[in-house]
Amino acid sequence: MDLTVKKCKQCEVVLHSSKNQCPKCLSDDLELTTIKGEGNIYSYTKIHTAPKQFADHVPYYVVLVQLDGLNLTGRFIGEAVQINDFVVLNDIKNECYYFKPVDN
């Protein structure tokens, strides 16, 4: 699943689509583009105790994924996760990114 993002026309930094100004050069000259929703996990945590609305989902993983020029936080759909696992964006629900593992 591809992801719509913004890219700074001045310095080419990739930004989350909700941003309106480049954090690197402070330009507001941004354009919409798409990147592949796939990358590697560079950090994660396993949630055992969650707020009431997510209590029936525990345990679950929150992952930090390095995409093509953009880092995102999301939920991992799977049983086990490791650093450098390759994942793809599976869904976006309520502004939450859901990643699933890719079998090699």
PDB file of N, CA and C in Angstrom, residues 4-88:
ATOM      1  N   THR A   4       0.621   8.550   0.870  1.00  0.00           N
ATOM      2  CA  THR A   4       0.724   9.923   0.410  1.00  0.00           C
ATOM      3  C   THR A   4       1.466  10.739   1.459  1.00  0.00           C
ATOM      4  N   VAL A   5       2.502  11.444   1.012  1.00  0.00           N
ATOM      5  CA  VAL A   5       3.329  12.263   1.892  1.00  0.00           C
ATOM      6  C   VAL A   5       3.565  13.609   1.216  1.00  0.00           C
ATOM      7  N   LYS A   6       4.242  14.491   1.909  1.00  0.00           N
ATOM      8  CA  LYS A   6       4.658  15.758   1.324  1.00  0.00           C
ATOM      9  C   LYS A   6       6.169  15.757   1.200  1.00  0.00           C
ATOM     10  N   LYS A   7       6.657  16.457   0.173  1.00  0.00           N
ATOM     11  CA  LYS A   7       8.093  16.557  -0.055  1.00  0.00           C
ATOM     12  C   LYS A   7       8.431  18.028  -0.238  1.00  0.00           C
ATOM     13  N   CYS A   8       9.470  18.470   0.432  1.00  0.00           N
ATOM     14  CA  CYS A   8       9.904  19.855   0.329  1.00  0.00           C
ATOM     15  C   CYS A   8      10.544  20.072  -1.041  1.00  0.00           C
ATOM     16  N   LYS A   9      10.081  21.085  -1.756  1.00  0.00           N
ATOM     17  CA  LYS A   9      10.642  21.388  -3.077  1.00  0.00           C
ATOM     18  C   LYS A   9      12.024  22.026  -2.977  1.00  0.00           C
ATOM     19  N   GLN A  10      12.368  22.575  -1.815  1.00  0.00           N
ATOM     20  CA  GLN A  10      13.650  23.238  -1.640  1.00  0.00           C
ATOM     21  C   GLN A  10      14.768  22.253  -1.294  1.00  0.00           C
ATOM     22  N   CYS A  11      14.538  21.394  -0.296  1.00  0.00           N
ATOM     23  CA  CYS A  11      15.614  20.500   0.168  1.00  0.00           C
ATOM     24  C   CYS A  11      15.280  19.014   0.015  1.00  0.00           C
ATOM     25  N   GLU A  12      14.091  18.702  -0.499  1.00  0.00           N
ATOM     26  CA  GLU A  12      13.654  17.341  -0.802  1.00  0.00           C
ATOM     27  C   GLU A  12      13.440  16.442   0.412  1.00  0.00           C
ATOM     28  N   VAL A  13      13.263  17.025   1.589  1.00  0.00           N
ATOM     29  CA  VAL A  13      12.938  16.239   2.779  1.00  0.00           C
ATOM     30  C   VAL A  13      11.516  15.705   2.637  1.00  0.00           C
ATOM     31  N   VAL A  14      11.307  14.442   3.025  1.00  0.00           N
ATOM     32  CA  VAL A  14       9.984  13.825   2.994  1.00  0.00           C
ATOM     33  C   VAL A  14       9.321  14.059   4.343  1.00  0.00           C
ATOM     34  N   LEU A  15       8.055  14.511   4.296  1.00  0.00           N
ATOM     35  CA  LEU A  15       7.319  14.867   5.509  1.00  0.00           C
ATOM     36  C   LEU A  15       6.002  14.116   5.571  1.00  0.00           C
ATOM     37  N   HIS A  16       5.509  13.941   6.771  1.00  0.00           N
ATOM     38  CA  HIS A  16       4.172  13.401   6.962  1.00  0.00           C
ATOM     39  C   HIS A  16       3.185  14.350   6.291  1.00  0.00           C
ATOM     40  N   SER A  17       2.116  13.827   5.750  1.00  0.00           N
ATOM     41  CA  SER A  17       1.178  14.642   4.971  1.00  0.00           C
ATOM     42  C   SER A  17       0.467  15.718   5.782  1.00  0.00           C
ATOM     43  N   SER A  18       0.497  15.632   7.109  1.00  0.00           N
ATOM     44  CA  SER A  18      -0.165  16.645   7.932  1.00  0.00           C
ATOM     45  C   SER A  18       0.710  17.886   8.159  1.00  0.00           C
ATOM     46  N   LYS A  19       1.972  17.823   7.778  1.00  0.00           N
ATOM     47  CA  LYS A  19       2.896  18.933   8.001  1.00  0.00           C
ATOM     48  C   LYS A  19       2.712  20.018   6.935  1.00  0.00           C
ATOM     49  N   ASN A  20       2.935  21.267   7.345  1.00  0.00           N
ATOM     50  CA  ASN A  20       2.779  22.387   6.427  1.00  0.00           C
ATOM     51  C   ASN A  20       4.057  23.184   6.232  1.00  0.00           C
ATOM     52  N   GLN A  21       5.132  22.758   6.923  1.00  0.00           N
ATOM     53  CA  GLN A  21       6.401  23.461   6.808  1.00  0.00           C
ATOM     54  C   GLN A  21       7.532  22.454   6.988  1.00  0.00           C
ATOM     55  N   CYS A  22       8.569  22.634   6.210  1.00  0.00           N
ATOM     56  CA  CYS A  22       9.725  21.750   6.286  1.00  0.00           C
ATOM     57  C   CYS A  22      10.504  22.034   7.578  1.00  0.00           C
ATOM     58  N   PRO A  23      10.796  21.003   8.381  1.00  0.00           N
ATOM     59  CA  PRO A  23      11.545  21.219   9.615  1.00  0.00           C
ATOM     60  C   PRO A  23      13.037  21.490   9.374  1.00  0.00           C
ATOM     61  N   LYS A  24      13.524  21.156   8.187  1.00  0.00           N
ATOM     62  CA  LYS A  24      14.945  21.339   7.892  1.00  0.00           C
ATOM     63  C   LYS A  24      15.249  22.755   7.394  1.00  0.00           C
ATOM     64  N   CYS A  25      14.500  23.207   6.378  1.00  0.00           N
ATOM     65  CA  CYS A  25      14.808  24.514   5.780  1.00  0.00           C
ATOM     66  C   CYS A  25      13.714  25.560   6.035  1.00  0.00           C
ATOM     67  N   LEU A  26      12.636  25.143   6.709  1.00  0.00           N
ATOM     68  CA  LEU A  26      11.507  26.012   7.074  1.00  0.00           C
ATOM     69  C   LEU A  26      10.687  26.500   5.887  1.00  0.00           C
ATOM     70  N   SER A  27      10.865  25.918   4.734  1.00  0.00           N
ATOM     71  CA  SER A  27      10.091  26.286   3.549  1.00  0.00           C
ATOM     72  C   SER A  27       8.666  25.750   3.678  1.00  0.00           C
ATOM     73  N   ASP A  28       7.723  26.482   3.102  1.00  0.00           N
ATOM     74  CA  ASP A  28       6.357  25.974   3.031  1.00  0.00           C
ATOM     75  C   ASP A  28       6.016  25.588   1.582  1.00  0.00           C
ATOM     76  N   ASP A  29       7.031  25.482   0.752  1.00  0.00           N
ATOM     77  CA  ASP A  29       6.877  25.087  -0.643  1.00  0.00           C
ATOM     78  C   ASP A  29       6.949  23.559  -0.720  1.00  0.00           C
ATOM     79  N   LEU A  30       5.805  22.913  -0.447  1.00  0.00           N
ATOM     80  CA  LEU A  30       5.727  21.456  -0.358  1.00  0.00           C
ATOM     81  C   LEU A  30       4.845  20.916  -1.467  1.00  0.00           C
ATOM     82  N   GLU A  31       5.106  19.679  -1.868  1.00  0.00           N
ATOM     83  CA  GLU A  31       4.273  19.035  -2.874  1.00  0.00           C
ATOM     84  C   GLU A  31       3.862  17.651  -2.391  1.00  0.00           C
ATOM     85  N   LEU A  32       2.664  17.220  -2.784  1.00  0.00           N
ATOM     86  CA  LEU A  32       2.211  15.879  -2.460  1.00  0.00           C
ATOM     87  C   LEU A  32       2.890  14.881  -3.381  1.00  0.00           C
ATOM     88  N   THR A  33       3.259  13.755  -2.804  1.00  0.00           N
ATOM     89  CA  THR A  33       3.855  12.670  -3.565  1.00  0.00           C
ATOM     90  C   THR A  33       3.510  11.361  -2.860  1.00  0.00           C
ATOM     91  N   THR A  34       3.898  10.256  -3.419  1.00  0.00           N
ATOM     92  CA  THR A  34       3.659   8.965  -2.771  1.00  0.00           C
ATOM     93  C   THR A  34       4.981   8.223  -2.601  1.00  0.00           C
ATOM     94  N   ILE A  35       5.031   7.442  -1.541  1.00  0.00           N
ATOM     95  CA  ILE A  35       6.162   6.548  -1.311  1.00  0.00           C
ATOM     96  C   ILE A  35       5.607   5.158  -1.052  1.00  0.00           C
ATOM     97  N   LYS A  36       6.445   4.174  -1.244  1.00  0.00           N
ATOM     98  CA  LYS A  36       6.023   2.798  -0.957  1.00  0.00           C
ATOM     99  C   LYS A  36       5.867   2.637   0.552  1.00  0.00           C
ATOM    100  N   GLY A  37       4.800   2.015   0.958  1.00  0.00           N
ATOM    101  CA  GLY A  37       4.553   1.768   2.372  1.00  0.00           C
ATOM    102  C   GLY A  37       5.240   0.508   2.838  1.00  0.00           C
ATOM    103  N   GLU A  38       6.540   0.441   2.637  1.00  0.00           N
ATOM    104  CA  GLU A  38       7.311  -0.729   3.062  1.00  0.00           C
ATOM    105  C   GLU A  38       8.656  -0.275   3.596  1.00  0.00           C
ATOM    106  N   GLY A  39       9.122  -1.007   4.587  1.00  0.00           N
ATOM    107  CA  GLY A  39      10.403  -0.655   5.176  1.00  0.00           C
ATOM    108  C   GLY A  39      10.785  -1.622   6.270  1.00  0.00           C
ATOM    109  N   ASN A  40      11.761  -1.208   7.063  1.00  0.00           N
ATOM    110  CA  ASN A  40      12.286  -2.064   8.126  1.00  0.00           C
ATOM    111  C   ASN A  40      11.960  -1.498   9.500  1.00  0.00           C
ATOM    112  N   ILE A  41      11.714  -2.401  10.416  1.00  0.00           N
ATOM    113  CA  ILE A  41      11.472  -2.013  11.809  1.00  0.00           C
ATOM    114  C   ILE A  41      12.810  -1.650  12.439  1.00  0.00           C
ATOM    115  N   TYR A  42      12.887  -0.456  13.028  1.00  0.00           N
ATOM    116  CA  TYR A  42      14.130  -0.079  13.703  1.00  0.00           C
ATOM    117  C   TYR A  42      13.966  -0.018  15.215  1.00  0.00           C
ATOM    118  N   SER A  43      12.741  -0.138  15.704  1.00  0.00           N
ATOM    119  CA  SER A  43      12.498  -0.242  17.140  1.00  0.00           C
ATOM    120  C   SER A  43      11.068  -0.723  17.355  1.00  0.00           C
ATOM    121  N   TYR A  44      10.810  -1.269  18.531  1.00  0.00           N
ATOM    122  CA  TYR A  44       9.446  -1.710  18.849  1.00  0.00           C
ATOM    123  C   TYR A  44       9.299  -1.854  20.354  1.00  0.00           C
ATOM    124  N   THR A  45       8.055  -1.928  20.769  1.00  0.00           N
ATOM    125  CA  THR A  45       7.755  -2.246  22.164  1.00  0.00           C
ATOM    126  C   THR A  45       6.505  -3.108  22.189  1.00  0.00           C
ATOM    127  N   LYS A  46       6.421  -3.980  23.170  1.00  0.00           N
ATOM    128  CA  LYS A  46       5.254  -4.845  23.327  1.00  0.00           C
ATOM    129  C   LYS A  46       4.406  -4.282  24.454  1.00  0.00           C
ATOM    130  N   ILE A  47       3.161  -3.990  24.148  1.00  0.00           N
ATOM    131  CA  ILE A  47       2.235  -3.404  25.114  1.00  0.00           C
ATOM    132  C   ILE A  47       1.486  -4.520  25.836  1.00  0.00           C
ATOM    133  N   HIS A  48       1.601  -4.537  27.156  1.00  0.00           N
ATOM    134  CA  HIS A  48       0.906  -5.538  27.970  1.00  0.00           C
ATOM    135  C   HIS A  48      -0.254  -4.932  28.742  1.00  0.00           C
ATOM    136  N   THR A  49      -0.161  -3.649  29.057  1.00  0.00           N
ATOM    137  CA  THR A  49      -1.216  -2.943  29.769  1.00  0.00           C
ATOM    138  C   THR A  49      -1.587  -1.733  28.930  1.00  0.00           C
ATOM    139  N   ALA A  50      -2.849  -1.659  28.543  1.00  0.00           N
ATOM    140  CA  ALA A  50      -3.279  -0.611  27.612  1.00  0.00           C
ATOM    141  C   ALA A  50      -4.467   0.153  28.183  1.00  0.00           C
ATOM    142  N   PRO A  51      -4.752   1.321  27.594  1.00  0.00           N
ATOM    143  CA  PRO A  51      -5.956   2.055  27.983  1.00  0.00           C
ATOM    144  C   PRO A  51      -7.201   1.212  27.737  1.00  0.00           C
ATOM    145  N   LYS A  52      -8.299   1.580  28.376  1.00  0.00           N
ATOM    146  CA  LYS A  52      -9.536   0.795  28.288  1.00  0.00           C
ATOM    147  C   LYS A  52      -9.934   0.451  26.860  1.00  0.00           C
ATOM    148  N   GLN A  53      -9.838   1.423  25.950  1.00  0.00           N
ATOM    149  CA  GLN A  53     -10.309   1.172  24.585  1.00  0.00           C
ATOM    150  C   GLN A  53      -9.469   0.138  23.836  1.00  0.00           C
ATOM    151  N   PHE A  54      -8.260  -0.151  24.336  1.00  0.00           N
ATOM    152  CA  PHE A  54      -7.403  -1.150  23.691  1.00  0.00           C
ATOM    153  C   PHE A  54      -7.144  -2.362  24.589  1.00  0.00           C
ATOM    154  N   ALA A  55      -7.793  -2.436  25.722  1.00  0.00           N
ATOM    155  CA  ALA A  55      -7.534  -3.496  26.699  1.00  0.00           C
ATOM    156  C   ALA A  55      -7.755  -4.895  26.119  1.00  0.00           C
ATOM    157  N   ASP A  56      -8.715  -5.034  25.221  1.00  0.00           N
ATOM    158  CA  ASP A  56      -8.977  -6.358  24.656  1.00  0.00           C
ATOM    159  C   ASP A  56      -8.001  -6.722  23.528  1.00  0.00           C
ATOM    160  N   HIS A  57      -7.062  -5.835  23.217  1.00  0.00           N
ATOM    161  CA  HIS A  57      -6.078  -6.091  22.167  1.00  0.00           C
ATOM    162  C   HIS A  57      -4.731  -6.567  22.714  1.00  0.00           C
ATOM    163  N   VAL A  58      -4.507  -6.444  24.029  1.00  0.00           N
ATOM    164  CA  VAL A  58      -3.203  -6.772  24.587  1.00  0.00           C
ATOM    165  C   VAL A  58      -2.962  -8.276  24.577  1.00  0.00           C
ATOM    166  N   PRO A  59      -1.735  -8.707  24.461  1.00  0.00           N
ATOM    167  CA  PRO A  59      -0.569  -7.889  24.169  1.00  0.00           C
ATOM    168  C   PRO A  59      -0.505  -7.560  22.673  1.00  0.00           C
ATOM    169  N   TYR A  60       0.074  -6.398  22.349  1.00  0.00           N
ATOM    170  CA  TYR A  60       0.281  -6.009  20.957  1.00  0.00           C
ATOM    171  C   TYR A  60       1.572  -5.214  20.843  1.00  0.00           C
ATOM    172  N   TYR A  61       2.066  -5.109  19.605  1.00  0.00           N
ATOM    173  CA  TYR A  61       3.324  -4.412  19.362  1.00  0.00           C
ATOM    174  C   TYR A  61       3.077  -3.041  18.734  1.00  0.00           C
ATOM    175  N   VAL A  62       3.846  -2.067  19.198  1.00  0.00           N
ATOM    176  CA  VAL A  62       3.951  -0.774  18.549  1.00  0.00           C
ATOM    177  C   VAL A  62       5.338  -0.743  17.927  1.00  0.00           C
ATOM    178  N   VAL A  63       5.395  -0.456  16.618  1.00  0.00           N
ATOM    179  CA  VAL A  63       6.663  -0.504  15.891  1.00  0.00           C
ATOM    180  C   VAL A  63       7.025   0.858  15.324  1.00  0.00           C
ATOM    181  N   LEU A  64       8.317   1.088  15.202  1.00  0.00           N
ATOM    182  CA  LEU A  64       8.844   2.260  14.508  1.00  0.00           C
ATOM    183  C   LEU A  64       9.439   1.741  13.210  1.00  0.00           C
ATOM    184  N   VAL A  65       8.922   2.244  12.093  1.00  0.00           N
ATOM    185  CA  VAL A  65       9.291   1.725  10.780  1.00  0.00           C
ATOM    186  C   VAL A  65       9.971   2.809   9.961  1.00  0.00           C
ATOM    187  N   GLN A  66      11.091   2.463   9.367  1.00  0.00           N
ATOM    188  CA  GLN A  66      11.824   3.379   8.503  1.00  0.00           C
ATOM    189  C   GLN A  66      11.416   3.088   7.064  1.00  0.00           C
ATOM    190  N   LEU A  67      10.654   4.029   6.494  1.00  0.00           N
ATOM    191  CA  LEU A  67      10.229   3.924   5.103  1.00  0.00           C
ATOM    192  C   LEU A  67      11.221   4.688   4.240  1.00  0.00           C
ATOM    193  N   ASP A  68      10.884   4.925   3.010  1.00  0.00           N
ATOM    194  CA  ASP A  68      11.746   5.650   2.081  1.00  0.00           C
ATOM    195  C   ASP A  68      11.772   7.135   2.443  1.00  0.00           C
ATOM    196  N   GLY A  69      12.653   7.512   3.359  1.00  0.00           N
ATOM    197  CA  GLY A  69      12.789   8.909   3.751  1.00  0.00           C
ATOM    198  C   GLY A  69      11.886   9.362   4.867  1.00  0.00           C
ATOM    199  N   LEU A  70      11.097   8.479   5.433  1.00  0.00           N
ATOM    200  CA  LEU A  70      10.151   8.856   6.486  1.00  0.00           C
ATOM    201  C   LEU A  70      10.080   7.759   7.536  1.00  0.00           C
ATOM    202  N   ASN A  71      10.051   8.142   8.796  1.00  0.00           N
ATOM    203  CA  ASN A  71       9.886   7.189   9.890  1.00  0.00           C
ATOM    204  C   ASN A  71       8.466   7.302  10.429  1.00  0.00           C
ATOM    205  N   LEU A  72       7.798   6.176  10.631  1.00  0.00           N
ATOM    206  CA  LEU A  72       6.426   6.154  11.125  1.00  0.00           C
ATOM    207  C   LEU A  72       6.293   5.223  12.319  1.00  0.00           C
ATOM    208  N   THR A  73       5.378   5.560  13.189  1.00  0.00           N
ATOM    209  CA  THR A  73       5.000   4.714  14.307  1.00  0.00           C
ATOM    210  C   THR A  73       3.688   4.044  13.954  1.00  0.00           C
ATOM    211  N   GLY A  74       3.566   2.754  14.231  1.00  0.00           N
ATOM    212  CA  GLY A  74       2.334   2.048  13.908  1.00  0.00           C
ATOM    213  C   GLY A  74       2.178   0.783  14.725  1.00  0.00           C
ATOM    214  N   ARG A  75       1.097   0.099  14.457  1.00  0.00           N
ATOM    215  CA  ARG A  75       0.822  -1.189  15.095  1.00  0.00           C
ATOM    216  C   ARG A  75       1.320  -2.303  14.189  1.00  0.00           C
ATOM    217  N   PHE A  76       1.794  -3.358  14.808  1.00  0.00           N
ATOM    218  CA  PHE A  76       2.277  -4.528  14.082  1.00  0.00           C
ATOM    219  C   PHE A  76       1.212  -5.603  14.117  1.00  0.00           C
ATOM    220  N   ILE A  77       0.885  -6.134  12.952  1.00  0.00           N
ATOM    221  CA  ILE A  77      -0.087  -7.221  12.854  1.00  0.00           C
ATOM    222  C   ILE A  77       0.707  -8.512  12.738  1.00  0.00           C
ATOM    223  N   GLY A  78       0.857  -9.213  13.824  1.00  0.00           N
ATOM    224  CA  GLY A  78       1.633 -10.445  13.812  1.00  0.00           C
ATOM    225  C   GLY A  78       1.932 -10.894  15.225  1.00  0.00           C
ATOM    226  N   GLU A  79       2.557 -12.046  15.328  1.00  0.00           N
ATOM    227  CA  GLU A  79       2.824 -12.658  16.621  1.00  0.00           C
ATOM    228  C   GLU A  79       4.177 -12.295  17.213  1.00  0.00           C
ATOM    229  N   ALA A  80       5.176 -12.117  16.367  1.00  0.00           N
ATOM    230  CA  ALA A  80       6.526 -11.838  16.856  1.00  0.00           C
ATOM    231  C   ALA A  80       7.205 -10.853  15.921  1.00  0.00           C
ATOM    232  N   VAL A  81       8.060 -10.013  16.492  1.00  0.00           N
ATOM    233  CA  VAL A  81       8.727  -8.983  15.719  1.00  0.00           C
ATOM    234  C   VAL A  81      10.186  -8.898  16.148  1.00  0.00           C
ATOM    235  N   GLN A  82      11.047  -8.500  15.211  1.00  0.00           N
ATOM    236  CA  GLN A  82      12.461  -8.292  15.507  1.00  0.00           C
ATOM    237  C   GLN A  82      12.932  -7.036  14.780  1.00  0.00           C
ATOM    238  N   ILE A  83      13.987  -6.443  15.315  1.00  0.00           N
ATOM    239  CA  ILE A  83      14.621  -5.305  14.650  1.00  0.00           C
ATOM    240  C   ILE A  83      15.058  -5.750  13.251  1.00  0.00           C
ATOM    241  N   ASN A  84      14.886  -4.886  12.268  1.00  0.00           N
ATOM    242  CA  ASN A  84      15.214  -5.102  10.861  1.00  0.00           C
ATOM    243  C   ASN A  84      14.226  -5.984  10.112  1.00  0.00           C
ATOM    244  N   ASP A  85      13.142  -6.439  10.764  1.00  0.00           N
ATOM    245  CA  ASP A  85      12.104  -7.162  10.025  1.00  0.00           C
ATOM    246  C   ASP A  85      11.557  -6.247   8.933  1.00  0.00           C
ATOM    247  N   PHE A  86      11.309  -6.809   7.764  1.00  0.00           N
ATOM    248  CA  PHE A  86      10.739  -6.072   6.648  1.00  0.00           C
ATOM    249  C   PHE A  86       9.221  -6.151   6.741  1.00  0.00           C
ATOM    250  N   VAL A  87       8.563  -4.998   6.689  1.00  0.00           N
ATOM    251  CA  VAL A  87       7.109  -4.934   6.826  1.00  0.00           C
ATOM    252  C   VAL A  87       6.515  -4.058   5.725  1.00  0.00           C
ATOM    253  N   VAL A  88       5.204  -4.234   5.503  1.00  0.00           N
ATOM    254  CA  VAL A  88       4.477  -3.400   4.550  1.00  0.00           C
ATOM    255  C   VAL A  88       3.269  -2.792   5.245  1.00  0.00           C
TER     256      VAL A  88
END
